[in-house]
CSV table of C-alpha atoms and ligand atoms in Angstrom, one decimal:
chain,number,residue,atom,x,y,z
P,1,MET,CA,23.9,-11.2,13.9
P,2,SER,CA,20.3,-11.4,12.8
P,3,ASP,CA,21.1,-10.2,9.3
P,4,SER,CA,22.9,-13.4,8.5
P,5,ARG,CA,19.8,-15.5,9.2
P,6,ILE,CA,17.1,-16.2,6.7
P,7,ASN,CA,14.0,-14.2,7.2
P,8,LEU,CA,10.9,-16.5,6.9
P,9,LEU,CA,8.7,-13.5,6.7
P,10,GLY,CA,7.9,-12.6,3.1
P,11,MET,CA,8.5,-16.1,1.6
P,12,THR,CA,5.5,-17.3,-0.3
P,13,ARG,CA,4.1,-20.7,0.7
P,14,PRO,CA,5.7,-22.5,-2.3
P,15,GLU,CA,9.1,-20.8,-1.5
P,16,LEU,CA,8.8,-21.9,2.1
P,17,GLU,CA,7.9,-25.4,1.0
P,18,ALA,CA,10.9,-25.6,-1.3
P,19,TRP,CA,13.2,-24.3,1.4
P,20,ILE,CA,11.9,-26.9,3.9
P,21,LEU,CA,12.2,-29.8,1.4
P,22,GLU,CA,15.8,-28.8,0.6
P,23,ARG,CA,16.6,-29.3,4.2
P,24,GLY,CA,15.0,-32.7,4.3
P,25,GLY,CA,11.8,-31.5,6.0
P,26,LYS,CA,8.2,-32.2,5.1
P,27,ALA,CA,6.2,-29.9,2.8
P,28,PHE,CA,3.2,-29.6,5.2
P,29,ARG,CA,5.5,-27.8,7.6
P,30,ALA,CA,5.1,-24.8,5.4
P,31,ARG,CA,1.4,-24.8,6.0
P,32,GLN,CA,1.9,-25.0,9.7
P,33,LEU,CA,4.4,-22.2,9.7
P,34,PHE,CA,2.1,-20.0,7.6
P,35,HIS,CA,-0.6,-20.6,10.1
P,36,TRP,CA,1.6,-19.6,13.0
P,37,LEU,CA,3.0,-16.6,11.3
P,38,TYR,CA,0.0,-15.1,9.5
P,39,LYS,CA,-3.0,-16.4,11.3
P,40,ARG,CA,-1.7,-16.2,14.8
P,41,GLY,CA,0.9,-13.5,14.5
P,42,GLU,CA,3.5,-15.6,16.2
P,43,THR,CA,7.2,-14.8,15.7
P,44,GLN,CA,8.9,-17.2,18.1
P,45,PHE,CA,9.6,-20.7,17.0
P,46,GLU,CA,9.5,-22.2,20.5
P,47,ALA,CA,5.9,-21.1,20.8
P,48,MET,CA,4.9,-23.1,17.6
P,49,THR,CA,4.0,-26.1,19.7
P,50,ASP,CA,2.7,-28.4,16.9
P,51,LEU,CA,6.1,-28.3,15.2
P,52,ALA,CA,8.5,-31.1,16.0
P,53,LYS,CA,11.1,-30.0,18.6
P,54,SER,CA,13.9,-31.0,16.2
P,55,PHE,CA,12.4,-28.8,13.5
P,56,ARG,CA,12.0,-25.9,15.8
P,57,ALA,CA,15.6,-26.2,16.8
P,58,GLN,CA,16.6,-26.3,13.1
P,59,LEU,CA,14.5,-23.1,12.5
P,60,ASP,CA,16.1,-21.4,15.5
P,61,ALA,CA,19.6,-22.2,14.2
P,62,GLU,CA,19.1,-21.0,10.7
P,63,CYS,CA,16.3,-18.5,10.5
P,64,GLU,CA,14.1,-15.9,12.2
P,65,VAL,CA,11.0,-13.9,11.7
P,66,ARG,CA,12.3,-10.4,11.3
P,67,LEU,CA,9.7,-7.6,11.4
P,68,PRO,CA,10.4,-4.0,10.4
P,69,GLU,CA,11.0,-1.7,13.3
P,70,ILE,CA,8.5,1.0,14.2
P,71,VAL,CA,10.2,4.4,14.7
P,72,THR,CA,7.1,6.5,15.4
P,73,ARG,CA,3.5,6.2,15.8
P,74,GLN,CA,1.1,9.1,15.4
P,75,ASP,CA,-2.6,9.1,16.1
P,76,ALA,CA,-4.8,11.6,14.3
P,77,ALA,CA,-7.9,13.2,15.7
P,78,ASP,CA,-10.1,11.1,13.4
P,79,GLY,CA,-8.7,7.8,14.5
P,80,THR,CA,-6.2,7.5,11.6
P,81,ILE,CA,-2.9,6.1,12.7
P,82,LYS,CA,0.4,6.5,10.9
P,83,GLY,CA,3.3,4.3,11.6
P,84,MET,CA,6.8,5.2,10.4
P,85,LEU,CA,9.0,2.1,10.0
P,86,ARG,CA,12.8,2.1,9.7
P,87,ALA,CA,14.5,1.5,6.4
P,88,ASP,CA,17.9,2.7,7.6
P,89,ASN,CA,19.1,5.4,9.9
P,90,ALA,CA,18.0,8.3,7.8
P,91,GLN,CA,15.1,7.0,5.9
P,92,GLY,CA,11.8,5.4,6.8
P,93,PHE,CA,8.7,4.2,5.1
P,94,GLU,CA,5.1,4.8,6.3
P,95,MET,CA,1.9,2.9,6.7
P,96,VAL,CA,-1.4,4.4,7.5
P,97,TYR,CA,-4.4,2.7,9.3
P,98,ILE,CA,-7.8,4.2,8.4
P,99,PRO,CA,-10.7,3.0,10.5
P,100,GLU,CA,-14.2,3.7,9.0
P,101,GLU,CA,-17.7,2.6,9.7
P,102,GLY,CA,-17.9,-1.1,8.6
P,103,ARG,CA,-14.4,-1.4,7.4
P,104,SER,CA,-10.8,-0.5,8.2
P,105,THR,CA,-8.1,0.0,5.6
P,106,LEU,CA,-4.3,-0.3,5.9
P,107,CYS,CA,-2.4,1.8,3.3
P,108,ILE,CA,1.1,0.3,2.9
P,109,SER,CA,4.3,1.4,1.1
P,110,SER,CA,6.2,-0.5,-1.6
P,111,GLN,CA,9.3,1.6,-1.8
P,112,VAL,CA,11.4,4.0,0.3
P,113,GLY,CA,10.8,7.2,-1.7
P,114,CYS,CA,9.7,7.1,-5.3
P,115,ALA,CA,11.2,7.7,-8.7
P,116,MET,CA,8.0,8.7,-10.6
P,117,ASP,CA,8.4,12.4,-9.8
P,118,CYS,CA,4.7,13.3,-9.9
P,119,SER,CA,4.5,17.1,-9.4
P,120,PHE,CA,1.8,17.1,-6.7
P,121,CYS,CA,3.1,14.3,-4.5
P,122,SER,CA,5.4,14.9,-1.5
P,123,THR,CA,7.0,11.4,-1.6
P,124,ALA,CA,8.4,12.5,-5.0
P,125,GLN,CA,10.4,15.2,-3.4
P,126,GLN,CA,12.4,12.8,-1.5
P,127,GLY,CA,13.5,10.9,-4.6
P,128,PHE,CA,14.0,7.2,-4.8
P,129,ASN,CA,15.8,5.5,-2.1
P,130,ARG,CA,15.2,1.7,-2.5
P,131,ASN,CA,12.7,-1.0,-3.0
P,132,LEU,CA,11.1,-2.6,0.0
P,133,THR,CA,11.6,-6.4,0.4
P,134,ALA,CA,8.6,-8.7,0.4
P,135,ALA,CA,9.2,-9.1,4.1
P,136,GLU,CA,9.0,-5.4,4.7
P,137,ILE,CA,5.8,-5.2,2.6
P,138,VAL,CA,3.9,-8.0,4.4
P,139,GLY,CA,5.7,-6.9,7.7
P,140,GLN,CA,3.6,-3.7,7.6
P,141,VAL,CA,0.4,-5.7,7.8
P,142,PHE,CA,1.9,-7.9,10.5
P,143,LEU,CA,3.0,-5.0,12.6
P,144,ALA,CA,-0.1,-3.0,12.1
P,145,GLN,CA,-2.1,-5.9,13.5
P,146,LYS,CA,0.2,-6.1,16.5
P,147,GLU,CA,0.0,-2.3,17.1
P,148,LEU,CA,-3.8,-2.6,17.0
P,149,GLY,CA,-3.6,-5.2,19.8
P,150,PHE,CA,-4.3,-8.3,17.6
P,151,GLN,CA,-4.3,-11.6,19.6
P,152,ALA,CA,-4.3,-15.1,18.1
P,153,GLY,CA,-7.9,-16.1,17.5
P,154,ASP,CA,-9.2,-12.5,17.2
P,155,GLU,CA,-11.4,-11.4,14.4
P,156,ARG,CA,-9.5,-9.7,11.6
P,157,LEU,CA,-8.7,-6.0,12.5
P,158,ILE,CA,-8.0,-4.9,9.0
P,159,SER,CA,-10.5,-5.5,6.2
P,160,ASN,CA,-8.8,-3.8,3.3
P,161,ILE,CA,-5.3,-3.3,2.1
P,162,VAL,CA,-4.3,-0.6,-0.4
P,163,LEU,CA,-0.8,-0.4,-1.9
P,164,MET,CA,-1.1,3.4,-2.0
P,165,GLY,CA,1.6,4.4,0.4
P,166,MET,CA,5.1,5.5,-0.6
P,167,GLY,CA,6.5,4.3,-3.8
P,168,GLU,CA,5.4,2.9,-7.2
P,169,PRO,CA,4.3,-0.8,-6.6
P,170,LEU,CA,4.8,-1.9,-10.2
P,171,ALA,CA,8.4,-0.5,-10.2
P,172,ASN,CA,9.0,-3.1,-7.4
P,173,PHE,CA,7.2,-5.9,-9.1
P,174,ARG,CA,9.7,-8.6,-7.9
P,175,ASN,CA,8.8,-8.0,-4.3
P,176,VAL,CA,5.3,-6.7,-4.5
P,177,VAL,CA,3.8,-9.7,-6.3
P,178,PRO,CA,5.1,-12.3,-3.8
P,179,ALA,CA,3.9,-10.0,-1.0
P,180,THR,CA,0.4,-9.9,-2.6
P,181,ARG,CA,0.5,-13.7,-2.8
P,182,ILE,CA,1.0,-13.9,0.9
P,183,LEU,CA,-1.7,-11.4,1.6
P,184,LEU,CA,-4.1,-13.4,-0.6
P,185,ASP,CA,-3.1,-16.9,0.5
P,186,ASP,CA,-6.0,-18.5,2.3
P,187,LEU,CA,-3.5,-20.0,4.7
P,188,GLY,CA,-1.7,-16.6,5.0
P,189,PHE,CA,-3.5,-13.4,5.6
P,190,ASP,CA,-6.4,-14.5,3.5
P,191,PHE,CA,-7.5,-11.1,2.2
P,192,SER,CA,-10.0,-11.3,-0.7
P,193,ARG,CA,-8.7,-10.1,-4.0
P,194,ARG,CA,-11.3,-7.3,-4.1
P,195,ARG,CA,-10.1,-6.0,-0.8
P,196,LEU,CA,-6.4,-5.8,-1.9
P,197,THR,CA,-5.9,-2.9,-4.2
P,198,LEU,CA,-2.7,-2.0,-6.0
P,199,SER,CA,-2.4,1.6,-7.3
P,200,THR,CA,-0.1,2.5,-10.1
P,201,SER,CA,0.9,5.8,-11.8
P,202,GLY,CA,0.7,3.9,-15.1
P,203,LEU,CA,3.6,1.5,-15.8
P,204,VAL,CA,2.0,-0.1,-18.8
P,205,PRO,CA,4.2,-3.1,-19.5
P,206,GLN,CA,4.0,-4.1,-15.8
P,207,ILE,CA,0.2,-3.9,-15.9
P,208,TYR,CA,0.2,-6.5,-18.7
P,209,LYS,CA,2.7,-8.6,-16.6
P,210,LEU,CA,0.5,-8.2,-13.5
P,211,ALA,CA,-2.5,-9.5,-15.5
P,212,GLU,CA,-0.5,-12.8,-15.9
P,213,GLU,CA,0.6,-13.1,-12.3
P,214,SER,CA,-1.9,-11.6,-10.0
P,215,ASN,CA,-5.6,-10.7,-9.7
P,216,VAL,CA,-5.6,-7.9,-7.1
P,217,ALA,CA,-7.9,-5.0,-7.6
P,218,LEU,CA,-6.3,-2.3,-9.8
P,219,ALA,CA,-6.3,1.5,-9.2
P,220,VAL,CA,-4.6,3.9,-11.6
P,221,SER,CA,-3.6,7.5,-10.9
P,222,LEU,CA,-5.0,9.3,-13.9
P,223,HIS,CA,-5.3,12.9,-12.8
P,224,ALA,CA,-5.8,14.4,-16.2
P,225,PRO,CA,-8.0,13.8,-19.2
P,226,ASP,CA,-5.5,14.7,-21.8
P,227,ASP,CA,-1.8,13.7,-22.5
P,228,GLU,CA,-0.5,17.3,-22.4
P,229,LEU,CA,-1.6,17.9,-18.9
P,230,ARG,CA,-1.0,14.4,-17.7
P,231,SER,CA,2.6,14.5,-18.8
P,232,GLN,CA,3.1,17.5,-16.6
P,233,LEU,CA,1.5,16.0,-13.6
P,234,VAL,CA,2.6,12.3,-14.0
P,235,PRO,CA,5.8,12.3,-16.1
P,236,ILE,CA,5.6,8.6,-16.9
P,237,ASN,CA,2.8,9.6,-19.2
P,238,LYS,CA,5.4,10.8,-21.7
P,239,LEU,CA,6.5,7.2,-22.0
P,240,HIS,CA,3.1,5.6,-21.8
P,241,PRO,CA,0.3,8.0,-22.9
P,242,ILE,CA,-3.3,7.7,-21.8
P,243,ALA,CA,-4.6,5.6,-24.7
P,244,GLU,CA,-1.9,2.9,-24.1
P,245,LEU,CA,-2.6,3.1,-20.3
P,246,LEU,CA,-6.3,2.6,-20.7
P,247,ALA,CA,-5.8,-0.3,-23.2
P,248,ALA,CA,-3.7,-2.0,-20.5
P,249,CYS,CA,-6.4,-1.4,-17.9
P,250,TRP,CA,-9.2,-3.0,-20.0
P,251,HIS,CA,-6.9,-5.9,-20.7
P,252,TYR,CA,-6.3,-6.4,-17.0
P,253,ILE,CA,-10.0,-6.4,-16.3
P,254,ASP,CA,-10.6,-8.9,-19.1
P,255,GLU,CA,-7.9,-11.2,-18.1
P,256,GLN,CA,-8.7,-11.1,-14.4
P,257,ASN,CA,-12.4,-11.1,-14.8
P,258,GLY,CA,-12.3,-8.1,-12.5
P,259,ARG,CA,-15.1,-5.6,-11.8
P,260,SER,CA,-13.6,-2.3,-12.6
P,261,VAL,CA,-10.5,-0.2,-12.5
P,262,THR,CA,-10.6,2.7,-10.0
P,263,PHE,CA,-9.1,5.9,-11.6
P,264,GLU,CA,-7.7,8.3,-9.0
P,265,TYR,CA,-8.0,11.9,-9.9
P,266,VAL,CA,-6.4,14.5,-7.6
P,267,MET,CA,-8.3,17.8,-7.5
P,268,LEU,CA,-5.9,20.7,-8.2
P,269,GLU,CA,-7.5,24.2,-8.3
P,270,GLY,CA,-7.4,25.7,-11.7
P,271,VAL,CA,-5.3,22.9,-13.1
P,272,ASN,CA,-7.5,19.9,-13.8
P,273,ASP,CA,-10.8,20.7,-12.2
P,274,SER,CA,-12.9,22.5,-14.9
P,275,PRO,CA,-16.3,21.2,-16.1
P,276,ALA,CA,-14.8,20.7,-19.6
P,277,GLN,CA,-12.1,18.5,-18.1
P,278,ALA,CA,-14.7,16.5,-16.2
P,279,ARG,CA,-16.7,15.9,-19.4
P,280,ALA,CA,-13.5,14.9,-21.2
P,281,LEU,CA,-12.7,12.4,-18.5
P,282,ALA,CA,-16.2,10.9,-18.7
P,283,ARG,CA,-15.8,10.6,-22.5
P,284,LEU,CA,-12.6,8.6,-22.0
P,285,LEU,CA,-14.1,6.2,-19.5
P,286,ARG,CA,-17.7,5.8,-20.5
P,287,GLY,CA,-18.7,2.3,-21.5
P,288,HIS,CA,-15.7,0.8,-19.8
P,289,PRO,CA,-15.4,-1.0,-16.5
P,290,ALA,CA,-14.2,2.2,-14.7
P,291,LYS,CA,-15.0,4.2,-11.7
P,292,VAL,CA,-13.4,7.5,-10.7
P,293,ASN,CA,-12.2,8.5,-7.2
P,294,LEU,CA,-11.7,12.2,-6.8
P,295,ILE,CA,-9.0,13.0,-4.2
P,296,PRO,CA,-9.0,16.5,-2.8
P,297,PHE,CA,-5.4,17.7,-3.1
P,298,ASN,CA,-3.5,17.4,0.2
P,299,PRO,CA,-1.0,20.3,0.4
P,300,PHE,CA,2.6,19.8,1.7
P,301,PRO,CA,5.4,22.4,2.2
P,302,GLY,CA,6.6,23.8,-1.0
P,303,SER,CA,3.9,22.4,-3.2
P,304,PRO,CA,2.8,24.8,-6.0
P,305,TYR,CA,-0.9,23.6,-6.0
P,306,ARG,CA,-4.0,24.4,-4.1
P,307,ARG,CA,-7.0,22.1,-3.4
P,308,SER,CA,-10.1,22.7,-5.5
P,309,ARG,CA,-12.9,24.2,-3.5
P,310,PRO,CA,-15.6,21.7,-2.3
P,311,GLU,CA,-18.3,23.1,-4.6
P,312,VAL,CA,-15.9,22.7,-7.5
P,313,ILE,CA,-15.2,19.1,-6.6
P,314,ARG,CA,-18.9,18.5,-6.2
P,315,ALA,CA,-19.7,20.0,-9.7
P,316,PHE,CA,-16.8,18.0,-11.2
P,317,LEU,CA,-18.3,14.8,-9.7
P,318,ASP,CA,-21.8,15.7,-11.1
P,319,GLN,CA,-20.4,16.2,-14.6
P,320,ILE,CA,-18.7,12.8,-14.5
P,321,LEU,CA,-21.9,11.1,-13.2
P,322,GLN,CA,-23.9,12.8,-15.9
P,323,GLY,CA,-21.4,11.6,-18.4
P,324,GLY,CA,-22.3,8.1,-17.4
P,325,VAL,CA,-19.3,7.1,-15.3
P,326,MET,CA,-19.4,6.0,-11.7
P,327,ALA,CA,-17.5,8.4,-9.4
P,328,THR,CA,-17.0,9.2,-5.7
P,329,ILE,CA,-15.1,11.7,-3.6
P,330,ARG,CA,-12.4,10.4,-1.3
P,331,LYS,CA,-12.7,11.6,2.3
P,332,THR,CA,-9.5,13.2,3.5
P,333,ARG,CA,-8.2,11.3,6.5
P,334,GLY,CA,-5.4,11.9,8.9
P,335,ASP,CA,-4.3,15.2,7.3
P,336,ASP,CA,-3.5,16.6,10.8
P,337,ILE,CA,-0.6,14.1,11.0
P,338,ASP,CA,0.4,14.3,7.3
P,339,ALA,CA,-1.0,10.9,6.8
P,340,ALA,CA,-3.3,11.8,3.9
P,341,CYS,CA,-2.7,10.8,0.2
P,342,GLY,CA,0.5,12.2,-1.1
P,343,GLN,CA,1.8,13.4,2.3
P,344,LEU,CA,4.0,10.5,3.2
P,345,ALA,CA,7.6,11.6,3.2
P,346,GLY,CA,9.5,9.1,5.3
P,347,LYS,CA,12.6,11.0,6.7
P,348,VAL,CA,13.2,9.3,10.0
P,349,ILE,CA,15.8,11.6,11.4
P,350,ASP,CA,14.1,14.8,10.3
P,351,ARG,CA,10.8,13.7,11.7
P,352,ILE,CA,12.0,12.9,15.1
P,353,THR,CA,14.1,16.0,15.6
P,354,SER,CA,11.8,18.5,14.0
P,355,ARG,CA,8.6,17.2,15.4
P,356,ARG,CA,9.5,16.1,18.9
P,357,GLY,CA,7.7,18.4,21.3
P,358,SER,CA,5.6,20.0,18.6
P,359,ARG,CA,2.1,20.9,19.9
P,360,ARG,CA,0.5,19.8,16.7
P,361,ILE,CA,1.2,16.2,17.0
P,362,ALA,CA,2.6,13.8,19.6
P,363,VAL,CA,5.5,11.8,18.2
P,364,VAL,CA,6.7,8.9,20.2
P,365,ALA,CA,10.3,8.3,19.2
P,366,GLU,CA,11.2,5.2,21.2
P,367,PRO,CA,11.9,2.3,18.9
P,368,ALA,CA,9.5,-0.6,18.6
P,369,ARG,CA,7.2,0.6,21.3
P,370,PRO,CA,4.4,-1.9,22.0
P,371,ALA,CA,1.0,-0.3,22.1
P,372,PRO,CA,-0.4,-1.1,25.5
P,373,GLY,CA,-3.9,-2.3,24.8
P,374,GLY,CA,-3.8,-0.9,21.3
P,375,PRO,CA,-5.8,2.1,20.2
P,376,ALA,CA,-9.4,2.4,21.2
N,401,SAH,N1,2.6,5.4,-7.0
N,401,SAH,C1,1.3,4.8,-6.9
N,401,SAH,C2,0.9,4.6,-5.5
N,401,SAH,C3,0.7,5.9,-4.7
N,401,SAH,S1,-1.0,5.9,-4.4
N,401,SAH,C4,0.4,5.7,-7.7
N,401,SAH,O1,0.8,6.7,-8.2
N,401,SAH,O2,-0.8,5.3,-7.9
N,401,SAH,C5,-1.3,7.4,-3.7
N,401,SAH,C6,-2.4,8.2,-4.4
N,401,SAH,O3,-2.4,9.5,-3.9
N,401,SAH,C7,-2.1,8.3,-5.9
N,401,SAH,O4,-3.3,8.4,-6.7
N,401,SAH,C8,-1.5,9.7,-5.9
N,401,SAH,O5,-1.5,10.3,-7.2
N,401,SAH,C9,-2.3,10.5,-4.9
N,401,SAH,N2,-1.6,11.6,-4.4
N,401,SAH,C10,-0.3,11.9,-4.4
N,401,SAH,N3,0.0,13.1,-3.9
N,401,SAH,C11,-1.2,13.6,-3.5
N,401,SAH,C12,-1.5,14.8,-2.8
N,401,SAH,N4,-0.6,15.7,-2.5
N,401,SAH,N5,-2.8,15.0,-2.6
N,401,SAH,C13,-3.8,14.0,-2.9
N,401,SAH,N6,-3.5,12.9,-3.5
N,401,SAH,C14,-2.2,12.7,-3.8
């Protein structure tokens, strides 16, 4: 039944206004609805007490606020929480909450699976299943807040959003861009543009398009300093080689008056982690608004790579810094529950059956389980 109703979640404010006007309503109702939905986390129209009764009845008849369903929740030893949400009976998509000193980040997905086929990423192994809707994208943030125990009037529980979960966000431009508008809307979630980061494997035409339509912070998965190696690791490089990609990045920063692009670089032992490769990387980026984020490789079953040793990563970092480029090492979080970068795989059925009762992790398989009191 619910599928035939219009889902108000995921509509941008202008879309919502147009929808209300079409039905003879007043435009300011969209602001009120936004406030109830995104500021207060309310999903029931009858609770939205400043809306006219007749309007509430109309909403009840025609639409709903439909959140994605949580299938499992896993809590890692370091406080990282992974939520698996249902896409259909066999497939899911994942979000990861990462609390840190002074900030907390939610990593959200943009697709079920991924078509980019990067050789070091476990999501790639599942292939591409489908795009997430705008409702499913913002629904992750909505649900994460709920799971964390958010109540109307509370301080924000999530300070940063990264589109670094499953999928290639720019391959789902049509849904991702409206979702970012809702996340940025000051009457919506009201995230600052610097705290909302979109990461791409390098879809060059879409980076130009993004520069026209959005101003989120941009991260790019570079992973190699030369085209030959990058094409092996990130196949889209064959279509859009490094020089083209970097030109698009600098254009984005110019257009959006942004600070810098973050270049992600996964550290693969003996593949891309030599001092010469670090120097080549620094030469590519020096003098540009760029910073590098080194990601220790997170292994997954069947992967052909190994993580570079800590001292090798450290030396690589030093070479980049000496080369005049800002760089940091990403802390690995949540790897005991396969929640770290590149470990999101999203098979709903497999997970529940293969992991239930495992000693390594506790999987709660009941659907839509409310978190009593939320995590500590
Ligand atoms: N498709 C987008 C969004 C995914 S972001 C993109 O490619 O940018 C996830 C980040 O984790 C990317 O930088 C990705 O390259 C990196 N990653 C993927 N697999 C990984 C792994 N096994 N270990 C560490 N990082 C990985």
